[in-house]
PDB file of C-alpha atoms and ligand atoms in Angstrom:
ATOM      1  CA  UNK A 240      16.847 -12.810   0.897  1.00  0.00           C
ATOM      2  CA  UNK A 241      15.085 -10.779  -1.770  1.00  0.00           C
ATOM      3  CA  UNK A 242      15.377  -6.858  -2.600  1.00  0.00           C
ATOM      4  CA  UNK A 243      12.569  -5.689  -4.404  1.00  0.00           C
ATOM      5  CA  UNK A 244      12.383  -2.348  -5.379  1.00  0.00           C
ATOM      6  CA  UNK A 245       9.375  -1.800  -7.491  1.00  0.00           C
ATOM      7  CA  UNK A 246       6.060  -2.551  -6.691  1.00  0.00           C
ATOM      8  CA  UNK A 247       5.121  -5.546  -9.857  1.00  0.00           C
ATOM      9  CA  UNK A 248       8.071  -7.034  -8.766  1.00  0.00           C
ATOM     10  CA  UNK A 249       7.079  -7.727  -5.068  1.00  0.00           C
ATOM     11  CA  UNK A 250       3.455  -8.503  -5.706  1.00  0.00           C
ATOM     12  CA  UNK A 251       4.275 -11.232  -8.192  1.00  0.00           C
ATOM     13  CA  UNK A 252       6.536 -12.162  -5.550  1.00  0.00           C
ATOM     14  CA  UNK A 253       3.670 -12.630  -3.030  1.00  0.00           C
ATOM     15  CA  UNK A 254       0.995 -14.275  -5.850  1.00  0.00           C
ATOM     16  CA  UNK A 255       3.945 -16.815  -5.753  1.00  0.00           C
ATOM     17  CA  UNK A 256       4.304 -17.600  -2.088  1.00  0.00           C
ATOM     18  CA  UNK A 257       0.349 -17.569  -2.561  1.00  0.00           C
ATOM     19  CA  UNK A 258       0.277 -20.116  -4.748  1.00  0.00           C
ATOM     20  CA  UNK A 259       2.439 -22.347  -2.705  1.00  0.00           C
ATOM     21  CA  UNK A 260      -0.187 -21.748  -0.203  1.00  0.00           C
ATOM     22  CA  UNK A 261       3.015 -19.935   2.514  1.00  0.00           C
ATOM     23  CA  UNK A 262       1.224 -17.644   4.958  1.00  0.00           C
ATOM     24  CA  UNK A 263       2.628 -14.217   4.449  1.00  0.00           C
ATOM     25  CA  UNK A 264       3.917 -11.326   6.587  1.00  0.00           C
ATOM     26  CA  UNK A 265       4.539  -7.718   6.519  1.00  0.00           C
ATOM     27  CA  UNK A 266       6.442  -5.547   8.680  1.00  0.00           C
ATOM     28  CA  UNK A 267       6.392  -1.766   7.166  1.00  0.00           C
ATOM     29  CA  UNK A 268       9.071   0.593   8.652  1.00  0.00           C
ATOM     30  CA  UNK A 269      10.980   3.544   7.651  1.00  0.00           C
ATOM     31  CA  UNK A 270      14.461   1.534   8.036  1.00  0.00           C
ATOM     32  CA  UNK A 271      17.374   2.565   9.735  1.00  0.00           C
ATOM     33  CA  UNK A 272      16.361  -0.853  11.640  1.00  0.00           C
ATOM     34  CA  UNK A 273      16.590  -0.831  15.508  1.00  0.00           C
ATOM     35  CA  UNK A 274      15.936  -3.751  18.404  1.00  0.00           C
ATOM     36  CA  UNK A 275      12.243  -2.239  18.228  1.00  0.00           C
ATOM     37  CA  UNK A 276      11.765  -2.917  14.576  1.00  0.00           C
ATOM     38  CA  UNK A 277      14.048  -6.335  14.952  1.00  0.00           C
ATOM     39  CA  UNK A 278      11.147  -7.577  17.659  1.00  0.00           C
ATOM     40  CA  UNK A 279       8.694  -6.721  15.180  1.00  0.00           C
ATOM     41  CA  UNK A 280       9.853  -8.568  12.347  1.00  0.00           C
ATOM     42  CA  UNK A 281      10.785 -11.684  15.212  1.00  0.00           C
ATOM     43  CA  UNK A 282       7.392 -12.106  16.290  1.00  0.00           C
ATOM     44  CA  UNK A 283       6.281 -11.647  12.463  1.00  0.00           C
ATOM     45  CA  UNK A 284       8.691 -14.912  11.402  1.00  0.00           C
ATOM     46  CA  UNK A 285       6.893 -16.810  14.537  1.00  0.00           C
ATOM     47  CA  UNK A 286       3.526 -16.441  13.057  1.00  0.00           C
ATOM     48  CA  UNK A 287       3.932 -16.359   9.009  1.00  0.00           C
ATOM     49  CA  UNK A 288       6.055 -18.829   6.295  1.00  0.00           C
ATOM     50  CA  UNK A 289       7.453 -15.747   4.600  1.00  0.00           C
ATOM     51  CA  UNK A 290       8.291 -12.211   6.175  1.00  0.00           C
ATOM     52  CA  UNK A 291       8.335  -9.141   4.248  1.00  0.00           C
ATOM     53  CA  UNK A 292       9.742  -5.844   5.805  1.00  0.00           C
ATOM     54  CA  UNK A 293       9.382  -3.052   3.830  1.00  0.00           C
ATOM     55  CA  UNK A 294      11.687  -0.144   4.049  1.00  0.00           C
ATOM     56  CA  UNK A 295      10.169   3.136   3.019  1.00  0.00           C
ATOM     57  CA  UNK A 296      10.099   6.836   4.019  1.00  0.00           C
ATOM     58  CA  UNK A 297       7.091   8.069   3.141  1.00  0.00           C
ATOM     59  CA  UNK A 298       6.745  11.355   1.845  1.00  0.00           C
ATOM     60  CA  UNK A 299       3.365  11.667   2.340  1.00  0.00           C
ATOM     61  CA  UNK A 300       3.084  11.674   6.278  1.00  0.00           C
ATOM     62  CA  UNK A 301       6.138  14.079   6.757  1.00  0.00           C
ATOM     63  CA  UNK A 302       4.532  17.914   7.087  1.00  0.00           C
ATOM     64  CA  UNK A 303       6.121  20.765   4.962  1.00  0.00           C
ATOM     65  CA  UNK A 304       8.266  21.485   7.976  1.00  0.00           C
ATOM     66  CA  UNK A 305       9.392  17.954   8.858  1.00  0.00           C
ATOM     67  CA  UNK A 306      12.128  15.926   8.617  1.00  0.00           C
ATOM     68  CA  UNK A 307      11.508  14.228   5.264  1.00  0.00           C
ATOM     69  CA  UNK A 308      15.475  14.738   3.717  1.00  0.00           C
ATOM     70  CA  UNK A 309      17.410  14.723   7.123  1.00  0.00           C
ATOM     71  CA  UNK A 310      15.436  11.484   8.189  1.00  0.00           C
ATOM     72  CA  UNK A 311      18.263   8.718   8.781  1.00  0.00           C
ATOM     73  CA  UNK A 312      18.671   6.124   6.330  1.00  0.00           C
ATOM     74  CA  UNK A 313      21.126   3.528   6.085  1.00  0.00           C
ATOM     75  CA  UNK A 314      20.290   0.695   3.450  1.00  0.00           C
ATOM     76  CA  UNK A 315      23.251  -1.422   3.792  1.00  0.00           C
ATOM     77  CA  UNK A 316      22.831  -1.821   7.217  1.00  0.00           C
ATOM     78  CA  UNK A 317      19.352  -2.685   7.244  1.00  0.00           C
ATOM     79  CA  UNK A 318      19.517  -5.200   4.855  1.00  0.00           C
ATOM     80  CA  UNK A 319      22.370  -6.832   7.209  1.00  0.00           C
ATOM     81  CA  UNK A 320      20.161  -6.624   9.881  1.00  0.00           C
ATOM     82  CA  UNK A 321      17.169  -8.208   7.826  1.00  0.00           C
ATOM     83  CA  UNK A 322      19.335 -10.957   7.014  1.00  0.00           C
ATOM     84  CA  UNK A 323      20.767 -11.806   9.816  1.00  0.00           C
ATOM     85  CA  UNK A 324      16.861 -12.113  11.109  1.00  0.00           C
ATOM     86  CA  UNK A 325      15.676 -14.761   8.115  1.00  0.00           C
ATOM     87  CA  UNK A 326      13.793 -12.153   6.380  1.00  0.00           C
ATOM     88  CA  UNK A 327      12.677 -13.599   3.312  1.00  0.00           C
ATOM     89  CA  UNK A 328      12.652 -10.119   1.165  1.00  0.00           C
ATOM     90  CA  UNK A 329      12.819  -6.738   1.490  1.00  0.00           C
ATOM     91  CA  UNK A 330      10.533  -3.740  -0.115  1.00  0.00           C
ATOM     92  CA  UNK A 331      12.502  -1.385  -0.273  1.00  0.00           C
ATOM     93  CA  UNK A 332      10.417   0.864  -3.432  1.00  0.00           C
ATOM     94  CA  UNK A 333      11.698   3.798  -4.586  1.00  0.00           C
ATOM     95  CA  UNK A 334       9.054   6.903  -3.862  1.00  0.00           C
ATOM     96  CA  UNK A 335       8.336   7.195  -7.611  1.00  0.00           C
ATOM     97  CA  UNK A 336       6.894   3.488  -7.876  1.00  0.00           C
ATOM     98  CA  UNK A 337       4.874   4.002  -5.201  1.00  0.00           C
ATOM     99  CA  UNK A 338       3.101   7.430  -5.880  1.00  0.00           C
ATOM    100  CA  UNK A 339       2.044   8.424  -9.306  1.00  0.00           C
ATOM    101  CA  UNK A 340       2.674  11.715 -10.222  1.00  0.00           C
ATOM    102  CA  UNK A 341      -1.024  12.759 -10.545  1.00  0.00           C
ATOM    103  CA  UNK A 342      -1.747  10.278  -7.328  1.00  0.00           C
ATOM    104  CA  UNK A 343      -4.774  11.625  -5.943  1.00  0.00           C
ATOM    105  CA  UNK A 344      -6.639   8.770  -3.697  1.00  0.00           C
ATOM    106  CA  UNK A 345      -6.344   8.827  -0.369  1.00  0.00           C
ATOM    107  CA  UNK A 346      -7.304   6.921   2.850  1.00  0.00           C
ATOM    108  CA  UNK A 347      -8.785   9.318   5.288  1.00  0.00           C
ATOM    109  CA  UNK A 348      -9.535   7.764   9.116  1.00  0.00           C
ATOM    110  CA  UNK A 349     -11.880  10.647  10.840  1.00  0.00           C
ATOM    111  CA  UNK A 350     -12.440  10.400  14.393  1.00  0.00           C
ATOM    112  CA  UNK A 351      -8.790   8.682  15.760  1.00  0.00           C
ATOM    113  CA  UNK A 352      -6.280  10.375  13.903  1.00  0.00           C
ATOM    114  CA  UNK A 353      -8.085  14.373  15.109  1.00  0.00           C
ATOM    115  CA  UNK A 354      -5.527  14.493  18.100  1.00  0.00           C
ATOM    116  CA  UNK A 355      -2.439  13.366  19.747  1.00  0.00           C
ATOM    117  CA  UNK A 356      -0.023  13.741  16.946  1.00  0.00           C
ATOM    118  CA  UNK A 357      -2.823  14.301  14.469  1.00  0.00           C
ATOM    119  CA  UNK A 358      -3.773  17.746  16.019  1.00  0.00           C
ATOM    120  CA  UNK A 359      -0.092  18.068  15.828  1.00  0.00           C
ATOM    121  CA  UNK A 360       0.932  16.701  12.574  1.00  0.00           C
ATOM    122  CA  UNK A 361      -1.921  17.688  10.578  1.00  0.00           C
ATOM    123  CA  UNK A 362      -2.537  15.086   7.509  1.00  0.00           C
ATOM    124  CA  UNK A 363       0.065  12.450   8.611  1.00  0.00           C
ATOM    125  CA  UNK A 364      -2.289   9.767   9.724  1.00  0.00           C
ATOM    126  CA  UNK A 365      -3.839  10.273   6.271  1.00  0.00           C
ATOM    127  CA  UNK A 366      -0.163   9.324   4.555  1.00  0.00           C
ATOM    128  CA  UNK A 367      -0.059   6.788   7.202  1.00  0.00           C
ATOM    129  CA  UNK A 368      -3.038   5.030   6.413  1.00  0.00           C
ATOM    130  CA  UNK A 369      -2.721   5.541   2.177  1.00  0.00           C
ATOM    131  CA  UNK A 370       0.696   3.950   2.120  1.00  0.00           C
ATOM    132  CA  UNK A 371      -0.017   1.474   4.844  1.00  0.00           C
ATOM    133  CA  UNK A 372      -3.329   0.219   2.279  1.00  0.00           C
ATOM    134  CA  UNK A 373      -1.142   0.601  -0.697  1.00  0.00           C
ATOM    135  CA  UNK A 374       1.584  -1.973   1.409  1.00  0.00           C
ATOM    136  CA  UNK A 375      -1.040  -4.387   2.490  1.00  0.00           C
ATOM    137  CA  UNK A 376      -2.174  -4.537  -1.333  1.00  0.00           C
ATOM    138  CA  UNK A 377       1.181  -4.905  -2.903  1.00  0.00           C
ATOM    139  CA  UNK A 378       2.608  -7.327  -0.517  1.00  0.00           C
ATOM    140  CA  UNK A 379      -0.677  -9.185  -0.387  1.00  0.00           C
ATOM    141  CA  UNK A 380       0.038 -10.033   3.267  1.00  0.00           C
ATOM    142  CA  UNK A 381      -2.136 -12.321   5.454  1.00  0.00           C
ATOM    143  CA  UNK A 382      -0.922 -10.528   8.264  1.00  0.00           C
ATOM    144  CA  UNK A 383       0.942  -7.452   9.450  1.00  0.00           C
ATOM    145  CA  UNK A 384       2.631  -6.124  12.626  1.00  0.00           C
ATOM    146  CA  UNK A 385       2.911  -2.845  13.898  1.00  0.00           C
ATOM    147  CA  UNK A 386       4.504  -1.256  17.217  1.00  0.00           C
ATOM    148  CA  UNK A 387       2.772  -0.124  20.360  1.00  0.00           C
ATOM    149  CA  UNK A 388       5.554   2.599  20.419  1.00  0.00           C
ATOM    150  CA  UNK A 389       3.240   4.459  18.004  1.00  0.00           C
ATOM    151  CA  UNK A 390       0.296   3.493  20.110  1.00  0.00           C
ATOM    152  CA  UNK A 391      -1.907   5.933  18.099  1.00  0.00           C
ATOM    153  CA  UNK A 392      -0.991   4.789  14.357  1.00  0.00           C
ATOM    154  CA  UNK A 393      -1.843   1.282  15.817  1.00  0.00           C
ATOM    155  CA  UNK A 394      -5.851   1.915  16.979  1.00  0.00           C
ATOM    156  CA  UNK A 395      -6.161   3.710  13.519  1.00  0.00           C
ATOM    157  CA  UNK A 396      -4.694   1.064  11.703  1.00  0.00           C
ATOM    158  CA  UNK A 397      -6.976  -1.468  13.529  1.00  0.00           C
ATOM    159  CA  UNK A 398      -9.976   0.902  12.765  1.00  0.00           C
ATOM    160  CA  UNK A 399      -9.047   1.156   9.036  1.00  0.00           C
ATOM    161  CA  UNK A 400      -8.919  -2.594   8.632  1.00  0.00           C
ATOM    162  CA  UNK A 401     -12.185  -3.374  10.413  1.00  0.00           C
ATOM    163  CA  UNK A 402     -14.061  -0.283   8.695  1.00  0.00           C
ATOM    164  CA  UNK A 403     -12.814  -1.222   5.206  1.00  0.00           C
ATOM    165  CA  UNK A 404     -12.903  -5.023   5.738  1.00  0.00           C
ATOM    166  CA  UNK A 405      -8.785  -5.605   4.778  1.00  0.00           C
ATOM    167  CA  UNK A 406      -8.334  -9.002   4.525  1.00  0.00           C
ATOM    168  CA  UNK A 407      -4.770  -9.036   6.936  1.00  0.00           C
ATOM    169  CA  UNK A 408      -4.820  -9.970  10.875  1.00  0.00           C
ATOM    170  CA  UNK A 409      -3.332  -7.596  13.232  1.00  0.00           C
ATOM    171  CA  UNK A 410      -0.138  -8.182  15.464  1.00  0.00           C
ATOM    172  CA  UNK A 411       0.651  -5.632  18.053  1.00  0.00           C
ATOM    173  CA  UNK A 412       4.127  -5.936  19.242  1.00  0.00           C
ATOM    174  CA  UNK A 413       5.288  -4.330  22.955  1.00  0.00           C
ATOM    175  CA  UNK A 414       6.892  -1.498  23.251  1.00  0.00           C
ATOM    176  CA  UNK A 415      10.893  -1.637  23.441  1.00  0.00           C
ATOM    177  CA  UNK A 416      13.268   0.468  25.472  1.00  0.00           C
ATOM    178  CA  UNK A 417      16.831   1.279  25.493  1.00  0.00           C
ATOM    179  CA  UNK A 418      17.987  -0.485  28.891  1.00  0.00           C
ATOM    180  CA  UNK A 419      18.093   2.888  30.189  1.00  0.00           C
ATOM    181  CA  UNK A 420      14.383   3.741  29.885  1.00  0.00           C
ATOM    182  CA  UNK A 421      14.247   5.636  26.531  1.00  0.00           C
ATOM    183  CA  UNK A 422      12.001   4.465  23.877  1.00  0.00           C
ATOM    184  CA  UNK A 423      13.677   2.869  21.049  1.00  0.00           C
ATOM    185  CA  UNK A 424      13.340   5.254  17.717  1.00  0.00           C
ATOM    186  CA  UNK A 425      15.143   5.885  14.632  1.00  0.00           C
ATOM    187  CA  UNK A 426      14.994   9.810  15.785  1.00  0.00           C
ATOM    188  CA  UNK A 427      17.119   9.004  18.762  1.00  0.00           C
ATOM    189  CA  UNK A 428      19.887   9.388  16.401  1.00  0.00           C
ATOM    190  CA  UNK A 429      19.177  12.964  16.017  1.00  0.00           C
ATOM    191  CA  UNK A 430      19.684  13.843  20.303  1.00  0.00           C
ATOM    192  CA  UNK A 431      23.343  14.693  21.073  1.00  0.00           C
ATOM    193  CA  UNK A 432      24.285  13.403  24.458  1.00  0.00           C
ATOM    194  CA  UNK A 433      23.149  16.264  26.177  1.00  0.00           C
ATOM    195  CA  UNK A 434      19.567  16.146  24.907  1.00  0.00           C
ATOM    196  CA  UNK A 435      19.634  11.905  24.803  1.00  0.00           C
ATOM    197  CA  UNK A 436      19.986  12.249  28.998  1.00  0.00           C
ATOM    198  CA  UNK A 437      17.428  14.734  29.530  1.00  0.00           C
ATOM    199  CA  UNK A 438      14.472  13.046  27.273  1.00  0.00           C
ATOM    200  CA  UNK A 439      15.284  10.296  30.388  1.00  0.00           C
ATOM    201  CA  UNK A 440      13.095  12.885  32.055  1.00  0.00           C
ATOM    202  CA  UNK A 441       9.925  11.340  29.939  1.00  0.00           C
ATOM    203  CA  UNK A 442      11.005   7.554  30.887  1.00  0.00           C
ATOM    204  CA  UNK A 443      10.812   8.868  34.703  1.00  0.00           C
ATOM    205  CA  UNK A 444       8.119  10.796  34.740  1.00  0.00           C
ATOM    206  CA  UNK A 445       5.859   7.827  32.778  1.00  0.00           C
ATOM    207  CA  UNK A 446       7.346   5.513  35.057  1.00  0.00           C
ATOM    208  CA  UNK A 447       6.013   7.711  38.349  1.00  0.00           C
ATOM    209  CA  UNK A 448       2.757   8.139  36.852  1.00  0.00           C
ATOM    210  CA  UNK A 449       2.586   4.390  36.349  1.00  0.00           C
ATOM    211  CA  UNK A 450       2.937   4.363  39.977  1.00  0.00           C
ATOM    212  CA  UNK A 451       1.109   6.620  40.811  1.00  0.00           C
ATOM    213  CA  UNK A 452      -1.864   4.881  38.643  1.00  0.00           C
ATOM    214  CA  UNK A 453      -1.090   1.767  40.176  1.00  0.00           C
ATOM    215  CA  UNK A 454      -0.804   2.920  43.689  1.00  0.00           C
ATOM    216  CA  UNK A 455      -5.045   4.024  43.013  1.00  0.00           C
ATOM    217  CA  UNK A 456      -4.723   7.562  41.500  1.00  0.00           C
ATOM    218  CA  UNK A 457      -7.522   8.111  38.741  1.00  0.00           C
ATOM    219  CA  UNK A 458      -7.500  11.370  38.342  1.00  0.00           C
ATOM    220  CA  UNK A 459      -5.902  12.384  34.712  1.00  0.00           C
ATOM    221  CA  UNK A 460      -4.223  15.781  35.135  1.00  0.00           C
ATOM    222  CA  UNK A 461      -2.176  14.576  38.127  1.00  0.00           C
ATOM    223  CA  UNK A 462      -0.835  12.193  35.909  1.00  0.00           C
ATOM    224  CA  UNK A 463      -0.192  14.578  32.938  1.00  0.00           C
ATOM    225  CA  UNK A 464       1.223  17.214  36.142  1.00  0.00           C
ATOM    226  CA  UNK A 465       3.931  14.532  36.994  1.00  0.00           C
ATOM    227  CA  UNK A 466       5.099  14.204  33.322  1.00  0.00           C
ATOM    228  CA  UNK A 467       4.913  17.719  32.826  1.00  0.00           C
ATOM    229  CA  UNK A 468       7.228  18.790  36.075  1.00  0.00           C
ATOM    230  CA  UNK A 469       9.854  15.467  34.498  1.00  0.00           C
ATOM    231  CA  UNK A 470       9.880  16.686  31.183  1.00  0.00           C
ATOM    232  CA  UNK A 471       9.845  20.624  31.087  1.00  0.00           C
ATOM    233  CA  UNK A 472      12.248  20.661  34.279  1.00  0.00           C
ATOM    234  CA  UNK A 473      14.830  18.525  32.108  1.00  0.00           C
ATOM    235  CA  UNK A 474      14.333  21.500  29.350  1.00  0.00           C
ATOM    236  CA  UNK A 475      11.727  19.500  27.319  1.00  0.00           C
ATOM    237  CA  UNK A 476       9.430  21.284  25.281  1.00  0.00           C
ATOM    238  CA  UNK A 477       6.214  19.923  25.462  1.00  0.00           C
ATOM    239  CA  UNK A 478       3.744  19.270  22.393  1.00  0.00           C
ATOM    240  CA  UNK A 479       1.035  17.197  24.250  1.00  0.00           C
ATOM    241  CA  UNK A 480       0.602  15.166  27.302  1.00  0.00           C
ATOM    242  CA  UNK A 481      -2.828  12.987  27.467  1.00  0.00           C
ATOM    243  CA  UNK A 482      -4.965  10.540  29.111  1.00  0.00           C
ATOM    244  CA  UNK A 483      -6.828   9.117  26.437  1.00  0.00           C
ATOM    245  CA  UNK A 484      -9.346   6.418  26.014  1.00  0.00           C
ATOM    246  CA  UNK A 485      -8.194   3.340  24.453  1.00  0.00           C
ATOM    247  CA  UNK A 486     -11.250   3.001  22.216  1.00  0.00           C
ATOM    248  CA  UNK A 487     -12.046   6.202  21.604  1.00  0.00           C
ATOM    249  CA  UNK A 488      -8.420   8.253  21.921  1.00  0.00           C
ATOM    250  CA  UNK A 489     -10.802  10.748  23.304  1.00  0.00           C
ATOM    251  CA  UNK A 490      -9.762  12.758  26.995  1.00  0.00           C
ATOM    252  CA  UNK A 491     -10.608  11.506  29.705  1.00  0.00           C
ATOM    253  CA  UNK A 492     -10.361  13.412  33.182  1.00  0.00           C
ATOM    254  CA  UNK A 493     -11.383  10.179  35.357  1.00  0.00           C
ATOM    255  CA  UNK A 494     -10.000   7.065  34.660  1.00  0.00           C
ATOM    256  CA  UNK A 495     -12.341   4.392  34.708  1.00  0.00           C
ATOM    257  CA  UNK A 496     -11.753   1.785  31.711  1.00  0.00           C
ATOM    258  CA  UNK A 497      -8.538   0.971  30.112  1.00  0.00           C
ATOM    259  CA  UNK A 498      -6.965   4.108  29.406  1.00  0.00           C
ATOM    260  CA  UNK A 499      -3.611   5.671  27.053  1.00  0.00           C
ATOM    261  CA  UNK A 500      -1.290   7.744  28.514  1.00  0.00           C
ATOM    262  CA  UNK A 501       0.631   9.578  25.859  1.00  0.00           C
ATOM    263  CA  UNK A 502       2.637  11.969  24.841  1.00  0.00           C
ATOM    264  CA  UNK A 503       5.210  14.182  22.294  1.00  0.00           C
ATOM    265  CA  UNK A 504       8.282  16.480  23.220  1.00  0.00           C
ATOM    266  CA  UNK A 505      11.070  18.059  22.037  1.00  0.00           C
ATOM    267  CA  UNK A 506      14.371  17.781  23.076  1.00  0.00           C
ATOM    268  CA  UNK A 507      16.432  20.127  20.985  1.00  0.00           C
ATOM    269  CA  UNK A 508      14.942  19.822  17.440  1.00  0.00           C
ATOM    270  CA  UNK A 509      13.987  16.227  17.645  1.00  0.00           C
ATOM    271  CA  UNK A 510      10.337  15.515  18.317  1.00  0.00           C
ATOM    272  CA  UNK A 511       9.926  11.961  20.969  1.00  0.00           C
ATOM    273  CA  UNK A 512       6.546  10.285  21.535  1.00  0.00           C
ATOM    274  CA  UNK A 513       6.058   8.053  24.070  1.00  0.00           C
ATOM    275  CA  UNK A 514       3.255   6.166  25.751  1.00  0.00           C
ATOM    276  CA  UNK A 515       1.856   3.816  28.613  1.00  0.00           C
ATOM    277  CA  UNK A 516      -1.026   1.637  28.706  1.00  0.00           C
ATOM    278  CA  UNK A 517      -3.102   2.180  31.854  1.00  0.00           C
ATOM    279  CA  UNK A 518      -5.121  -0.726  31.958  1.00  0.00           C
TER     280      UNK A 518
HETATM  281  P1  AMP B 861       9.030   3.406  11.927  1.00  0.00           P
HETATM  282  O1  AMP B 861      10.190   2.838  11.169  1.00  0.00           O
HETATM  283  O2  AMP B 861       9.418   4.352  13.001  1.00  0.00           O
HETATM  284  O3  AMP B 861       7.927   3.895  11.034  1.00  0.00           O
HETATM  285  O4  AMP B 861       8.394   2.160  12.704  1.00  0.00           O
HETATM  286  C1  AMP B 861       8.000   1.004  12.037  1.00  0.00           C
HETATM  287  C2  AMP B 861       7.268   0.100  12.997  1.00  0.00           C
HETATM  288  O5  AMP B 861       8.119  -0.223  14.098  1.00  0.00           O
HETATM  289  C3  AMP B 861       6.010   0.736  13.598  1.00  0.00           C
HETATM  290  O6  AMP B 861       4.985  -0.232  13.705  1.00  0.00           O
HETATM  291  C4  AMP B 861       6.484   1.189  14.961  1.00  0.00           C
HETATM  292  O7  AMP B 861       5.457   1.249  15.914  1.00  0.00           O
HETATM  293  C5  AMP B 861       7.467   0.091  15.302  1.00  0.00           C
HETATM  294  N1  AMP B 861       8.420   0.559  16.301  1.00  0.00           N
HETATM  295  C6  AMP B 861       9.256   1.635  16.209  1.00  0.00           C
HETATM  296  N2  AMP B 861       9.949   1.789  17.355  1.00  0.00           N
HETATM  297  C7  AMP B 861       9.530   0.809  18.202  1.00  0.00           C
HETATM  298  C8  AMP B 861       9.844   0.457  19.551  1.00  0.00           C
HETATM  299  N3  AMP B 861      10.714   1.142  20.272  1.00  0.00           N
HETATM  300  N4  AMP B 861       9.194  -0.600  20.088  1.00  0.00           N
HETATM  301  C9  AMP B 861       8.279  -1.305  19.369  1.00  0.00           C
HETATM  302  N5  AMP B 861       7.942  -1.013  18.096  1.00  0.00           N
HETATM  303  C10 AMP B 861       8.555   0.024  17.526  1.00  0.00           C
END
């Protein structure tokens, strides 16, 4: 397995598996590596000769607030982890090879990325969608797969590449859980115990609005009332709760095509998202 940690490096890399005519993969993450990102970069190796996972926190989508230099990071273990998967090489780039000091191009997506976490995080899908470009052009991937687990960084992602016409195919991988319910993230390392069993409160409440969906309800703000009276009454702090449109990530108050139910909370300092498809 390869480490590459400047950006000439891995796209001479990828003109070489080009040349041998090896179908190429990227998986981008943030690293400290988790079953969600391992199921990622499994489904990646089924469907490309060579996988690249990049490792990168990008300073770009993290708000002047955020939690850019407490983030977790643990290099030696994700590199064990890649290995032990058959990755072929690792990106793991160093923030000053991969933004320019006087950097100034971005990728701006317009209509997607105005709410959920974008009314809440305000220019992170535009860091988002710069460095995921900038990845696409230095790996020179053929394909790349993301996580449903961000459900909203995926529709942008898939709008980006149709509106700009990027030459890489798609893969949208489920969404994986701890067996317990809680969506796997590399912020659940930030919830003490305490906090870790109450944000069980959002796997519960999704999973009785699932019902409830299922059982006929269409009516959004029941939905959103179930999570709410889960989550606050386990002493979650709420940032949104929404029934979205899976085209459009617009509101919907009826639900009457295939539909997002989504949402972000705190639990202590760390901010969860979480999501269902209601389809
Ligand atoms: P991150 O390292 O958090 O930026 O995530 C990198 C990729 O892994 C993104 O495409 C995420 O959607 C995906 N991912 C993160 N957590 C999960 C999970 N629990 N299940 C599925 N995919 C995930």
């Amino acid at each position: 397995m390869q480490i590459v940690r400047d950006t000439n490096t891995a796209s001479r890399l990828s003109q070489l598996w080009r040349l041998h005519n090896l179908r190429i993969a990227l998986v981008p993450t943030m690293g400290f590596l988790h079953e969600g990102h391992l199921s990622l970069i499994r489904l990646a190796k089924r469907h490309a000769d060579r996988v690249m996972v990049s490792i990168f926190v990008n300073p770009t989508q993290f708000g002047p607030n955020e939690d850019l230099a407490s983030y977790p990071r643990d290099f030696a273990r994700d590199e064990q982890l890649c290995r032990q998967e058959g990755v072929d090489a690792v990106f793991y780039p160093t923030p000053a090879t991969m933004y320019a000091d006087d950097h100034s191009t971005w990728v701006n997506e317009d209509s997607l990325s105005s709410g959920l976490c974008g009314a809440s995080r305000p220019g992170h899908f535009r860091g988002v969608c710069t460095v995921v470009l900038k990845l696409f052009n230095i790996s020179g991937c053929h394909l790349a797969v993301f996580g449903r687990k961000d459900a909203q960084q995926a529709l942008i992602i898939q709008r980006m590449v149709r509106d700009l016409n990027i030459p890489v195919q798609l893969l949208l991988a489920p969404l994986v859980r701890e067996k317990d319910g809680l969506a796997l993230s590399s912020r659940n390392n930030y919830l003490s115990p305490d906090e870790r069993q109450n944000a069980l409160s959002i796997y519960r409440g999704l999973q009785e609005a699932d019902a409830k969906y299922k059982a006929g309800c269409r009516d959004a703000e029941q939905l959103i009332e179930i999570l709410r009276r889960h989550i606050s009454g386990a002493g979650g702090k709420i940032d949104y709760i929404s029934v979205v449109s899976q085209d459009s990530l617009q509101a919907v108050n009826r639900i009457d095509s295939p539909a997002l139910l989504a949402l972000a909370a705190y639990f202590g300092k760390t901010r969860l998202i979480d999501n269902i498809f209601l389809d």
